[in-house]
PDB file of C-alpha atoms in Angstrom:
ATOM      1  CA  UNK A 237      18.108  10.733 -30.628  1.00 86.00           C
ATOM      2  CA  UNK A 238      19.952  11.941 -27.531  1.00 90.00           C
ATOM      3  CA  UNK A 239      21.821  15.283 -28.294  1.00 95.00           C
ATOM      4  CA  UNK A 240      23.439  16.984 -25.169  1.00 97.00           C
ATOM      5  CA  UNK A 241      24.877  20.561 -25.089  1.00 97.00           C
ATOM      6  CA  UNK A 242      27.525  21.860 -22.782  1.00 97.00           C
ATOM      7  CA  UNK A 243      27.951  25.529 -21.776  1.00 97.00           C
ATOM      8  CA  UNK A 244      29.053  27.336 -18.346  1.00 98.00           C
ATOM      9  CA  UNK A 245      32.770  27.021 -18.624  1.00 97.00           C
ATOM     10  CA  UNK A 246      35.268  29.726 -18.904  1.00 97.00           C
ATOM     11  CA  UNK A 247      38.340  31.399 -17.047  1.00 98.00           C
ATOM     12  CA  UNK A 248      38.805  31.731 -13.519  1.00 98.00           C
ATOM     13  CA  UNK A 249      41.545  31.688 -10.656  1.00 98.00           C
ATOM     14  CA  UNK A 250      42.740  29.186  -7.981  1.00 98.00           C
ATOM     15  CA  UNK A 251      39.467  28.540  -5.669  1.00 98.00           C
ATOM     16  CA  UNK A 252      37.116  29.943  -7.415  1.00 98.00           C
ATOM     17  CA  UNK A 253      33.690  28.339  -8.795  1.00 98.00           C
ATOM     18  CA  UNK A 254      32.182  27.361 -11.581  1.00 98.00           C
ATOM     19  CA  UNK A 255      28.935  25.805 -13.361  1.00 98.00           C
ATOM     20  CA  UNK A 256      28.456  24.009 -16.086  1.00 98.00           C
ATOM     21  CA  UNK A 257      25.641  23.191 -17.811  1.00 98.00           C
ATOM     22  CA  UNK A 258      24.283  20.456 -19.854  1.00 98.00           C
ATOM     23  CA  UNK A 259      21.025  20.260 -21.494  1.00 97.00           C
ATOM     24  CA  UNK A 260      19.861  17.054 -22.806  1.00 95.00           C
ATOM     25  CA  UNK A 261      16.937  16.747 -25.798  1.00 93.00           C
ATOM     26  CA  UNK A 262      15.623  13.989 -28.008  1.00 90.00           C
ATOM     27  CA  UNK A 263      15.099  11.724 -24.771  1.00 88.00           C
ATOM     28  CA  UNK A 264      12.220  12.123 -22.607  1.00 81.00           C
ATOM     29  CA  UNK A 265      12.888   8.913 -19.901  1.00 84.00           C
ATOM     30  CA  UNK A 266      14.639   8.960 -16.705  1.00 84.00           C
ATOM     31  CA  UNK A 267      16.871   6.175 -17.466  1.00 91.00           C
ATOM     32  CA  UNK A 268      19.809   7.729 -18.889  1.00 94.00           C
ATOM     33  CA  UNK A 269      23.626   7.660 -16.753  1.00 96.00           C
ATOM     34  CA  UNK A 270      24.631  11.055 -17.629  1.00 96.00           C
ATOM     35  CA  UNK A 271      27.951  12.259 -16.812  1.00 96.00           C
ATOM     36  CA  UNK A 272      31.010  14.836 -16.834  1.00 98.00           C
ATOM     37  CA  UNK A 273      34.222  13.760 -18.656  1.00 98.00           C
ATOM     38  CA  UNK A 274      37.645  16.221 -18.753  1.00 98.00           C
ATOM     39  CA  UNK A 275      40.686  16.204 -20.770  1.00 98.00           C
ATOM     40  CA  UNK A 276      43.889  18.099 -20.480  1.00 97.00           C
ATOM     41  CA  UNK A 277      46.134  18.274 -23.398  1.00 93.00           C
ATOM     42  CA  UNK A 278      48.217  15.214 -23.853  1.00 94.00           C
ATOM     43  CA  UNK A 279      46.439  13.324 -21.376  1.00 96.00           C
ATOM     44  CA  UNK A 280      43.279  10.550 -21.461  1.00 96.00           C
ATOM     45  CA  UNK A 281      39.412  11.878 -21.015  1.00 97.00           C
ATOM     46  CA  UNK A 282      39.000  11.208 -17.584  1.00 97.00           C
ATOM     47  CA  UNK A 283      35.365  10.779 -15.887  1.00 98.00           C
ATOM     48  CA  UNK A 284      34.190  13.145 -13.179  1.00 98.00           C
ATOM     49  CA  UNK A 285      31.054  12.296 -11.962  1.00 98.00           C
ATOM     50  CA  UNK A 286      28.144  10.683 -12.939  1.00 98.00           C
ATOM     51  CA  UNK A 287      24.388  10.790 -11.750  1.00 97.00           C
ATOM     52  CA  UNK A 288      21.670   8.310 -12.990  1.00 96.00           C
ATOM     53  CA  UNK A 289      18.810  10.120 -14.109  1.00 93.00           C
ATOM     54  CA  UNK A 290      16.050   8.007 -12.269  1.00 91.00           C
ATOM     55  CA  UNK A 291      16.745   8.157  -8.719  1.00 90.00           C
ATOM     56  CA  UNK A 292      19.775  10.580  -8.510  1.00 89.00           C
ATOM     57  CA  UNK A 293      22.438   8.332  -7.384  1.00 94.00           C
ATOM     58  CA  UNK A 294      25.478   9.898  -7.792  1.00 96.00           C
ATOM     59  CA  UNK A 295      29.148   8.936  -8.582  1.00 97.00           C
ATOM     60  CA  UNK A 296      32.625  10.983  -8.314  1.00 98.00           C
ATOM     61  CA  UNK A 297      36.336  10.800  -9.022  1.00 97.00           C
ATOM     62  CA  UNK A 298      38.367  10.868  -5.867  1.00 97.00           C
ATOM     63  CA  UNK A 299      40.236  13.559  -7.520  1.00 96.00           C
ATOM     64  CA  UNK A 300      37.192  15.900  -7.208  1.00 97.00           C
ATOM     65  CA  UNK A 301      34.991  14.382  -4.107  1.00 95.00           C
ATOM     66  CA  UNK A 302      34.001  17.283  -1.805  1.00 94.00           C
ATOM     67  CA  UNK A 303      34.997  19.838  -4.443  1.00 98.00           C
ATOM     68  CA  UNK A 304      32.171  18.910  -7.584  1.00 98.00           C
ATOM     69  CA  UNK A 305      28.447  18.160  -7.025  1.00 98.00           C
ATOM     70  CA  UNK A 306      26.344  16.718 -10.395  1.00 98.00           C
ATOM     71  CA  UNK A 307      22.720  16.797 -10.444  1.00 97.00           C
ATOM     72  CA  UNK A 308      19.972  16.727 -12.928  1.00 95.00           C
ATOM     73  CA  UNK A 309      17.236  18.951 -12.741  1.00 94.00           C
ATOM     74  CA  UNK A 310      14.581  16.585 -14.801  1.00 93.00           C
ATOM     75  CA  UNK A 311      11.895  19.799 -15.238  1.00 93.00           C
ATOM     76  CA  UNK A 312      15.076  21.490 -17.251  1.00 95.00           C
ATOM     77  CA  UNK A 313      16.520  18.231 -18.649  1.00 94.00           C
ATOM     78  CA  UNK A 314      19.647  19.214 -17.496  1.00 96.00           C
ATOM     79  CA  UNK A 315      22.198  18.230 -15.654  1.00 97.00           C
ATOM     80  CA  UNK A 316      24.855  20.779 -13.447  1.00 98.00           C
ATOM     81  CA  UNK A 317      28.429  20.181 -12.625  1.00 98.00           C
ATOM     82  CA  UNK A 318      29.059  23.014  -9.625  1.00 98.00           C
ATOM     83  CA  UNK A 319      32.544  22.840  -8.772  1.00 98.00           C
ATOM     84  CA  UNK A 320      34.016  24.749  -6.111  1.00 98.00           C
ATOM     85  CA  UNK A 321      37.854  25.235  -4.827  1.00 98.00           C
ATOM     86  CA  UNK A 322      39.058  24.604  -8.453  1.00 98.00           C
ATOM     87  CA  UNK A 323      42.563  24.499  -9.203  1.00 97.00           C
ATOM     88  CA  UNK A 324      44.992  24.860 -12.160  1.00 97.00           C
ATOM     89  CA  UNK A 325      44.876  20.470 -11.958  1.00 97.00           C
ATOM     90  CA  UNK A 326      40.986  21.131 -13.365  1.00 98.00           C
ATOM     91  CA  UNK A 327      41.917  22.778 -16.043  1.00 98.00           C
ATOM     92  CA  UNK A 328      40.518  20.647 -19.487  1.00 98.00           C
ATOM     93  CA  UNK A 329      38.159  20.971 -21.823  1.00 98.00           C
ATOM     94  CA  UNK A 330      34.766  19.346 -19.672  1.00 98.00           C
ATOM     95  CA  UNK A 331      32.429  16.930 -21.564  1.00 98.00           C
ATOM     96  CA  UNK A 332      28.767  15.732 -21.132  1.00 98.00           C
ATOM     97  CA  UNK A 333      27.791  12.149 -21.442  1.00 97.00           C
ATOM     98  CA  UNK A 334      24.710  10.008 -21.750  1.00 96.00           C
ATOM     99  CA  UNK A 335      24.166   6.114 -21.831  1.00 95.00           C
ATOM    100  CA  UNK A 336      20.590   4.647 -22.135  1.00 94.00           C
ATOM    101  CA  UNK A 337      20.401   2.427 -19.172  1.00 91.00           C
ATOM    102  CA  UNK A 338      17.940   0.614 -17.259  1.00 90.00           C
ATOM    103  CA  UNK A 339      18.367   0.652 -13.077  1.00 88.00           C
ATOM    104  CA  UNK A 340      22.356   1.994 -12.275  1.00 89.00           C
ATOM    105  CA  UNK A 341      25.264   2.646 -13.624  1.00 92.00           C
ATOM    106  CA  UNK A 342      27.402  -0.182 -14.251  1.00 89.00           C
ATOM    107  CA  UNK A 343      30.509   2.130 -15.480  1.00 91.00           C
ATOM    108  CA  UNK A 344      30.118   5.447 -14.270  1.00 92.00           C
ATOM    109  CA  UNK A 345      33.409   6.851 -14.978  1.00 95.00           C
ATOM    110  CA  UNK A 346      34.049   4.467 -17.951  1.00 95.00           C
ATOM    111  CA  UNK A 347      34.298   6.694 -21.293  1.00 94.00           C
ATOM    112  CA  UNK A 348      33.982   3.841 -23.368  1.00 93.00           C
ATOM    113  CA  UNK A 349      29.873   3.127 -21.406  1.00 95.00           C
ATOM    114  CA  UNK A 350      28.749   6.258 -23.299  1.00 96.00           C
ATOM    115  CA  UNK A 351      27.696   6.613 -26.519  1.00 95.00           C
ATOM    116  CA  UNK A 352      26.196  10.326 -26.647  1.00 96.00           C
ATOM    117  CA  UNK A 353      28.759  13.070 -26.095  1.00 97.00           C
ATOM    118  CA  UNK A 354      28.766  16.812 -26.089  1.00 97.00           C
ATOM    119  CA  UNK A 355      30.905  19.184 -27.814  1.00 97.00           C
ATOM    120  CA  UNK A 356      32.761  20.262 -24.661  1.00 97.00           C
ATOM    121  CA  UNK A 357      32.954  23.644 -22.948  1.00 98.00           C
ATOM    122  CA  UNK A 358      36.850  24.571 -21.697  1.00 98.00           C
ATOM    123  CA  UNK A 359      37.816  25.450 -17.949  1.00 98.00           C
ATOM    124  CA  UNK A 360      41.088  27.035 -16.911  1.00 98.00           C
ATOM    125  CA  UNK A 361      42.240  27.312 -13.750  1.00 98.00           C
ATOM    126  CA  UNK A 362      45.136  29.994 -13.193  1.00 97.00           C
TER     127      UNK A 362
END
């Protein structure tokens, strides 16, 4: 079945850059919503942005428009989460997603649409 695997994350300061990677195996169709989750301690897994597999729409949290860009490189089966001008707010551990769906997203950002999830890969933002 679906298995996804994060990596990419680490340590870095106040508007710097990072990207994460998620590699996706045991699925070989282009209808899959995969997306980036993050949660800080104490608080709710948030999403971050989603991008459906088949035609590369893309979704975002306002909290990280014109800072993240996903995409999904289907030759790799993997999808990227650059994110530039981070700060200490983005600091969580980062999680990939995937839902089986046919067409769109209907709940993007919606943790409880997924039902694959990586084991996470930690950011922190100083």
């Amino acid at each position: 079945d679906v298995q996804l695997v994060e990596s990419g994350g680490g340590s870095v300061q106040a508007g710097g850059s990072l990207r994460l990677s998620c590699v996706l195996s045991g699925y070989t169709y282009n209808t899959l919503c995969m997306g980036w989750f993050r949660q800080a301690p104490g608080k709710e897994r948030e999403g971050v942005a989603t991008v459906y597999t088949g035609h590369g729409l893309t979704y975002y949290a306002d909290s990280v428009k014109d800072r993240f860009t996903i995409s999904y490189d289907s030759a790799k089966s993997t999808v990227y989460l650059q994110m530039n001008s981070l700060e200490p707010e983005d600091t969580a551990m980062y999680y990939c997603a995937a839902v089986r769906m046919i067409g769109f997203c209907p709940s993007p950002l919606k943790n409880f649409a997924y039902n694959f999830w990586g084991q996470g890969t930690q950011v922190t933002v100083s």
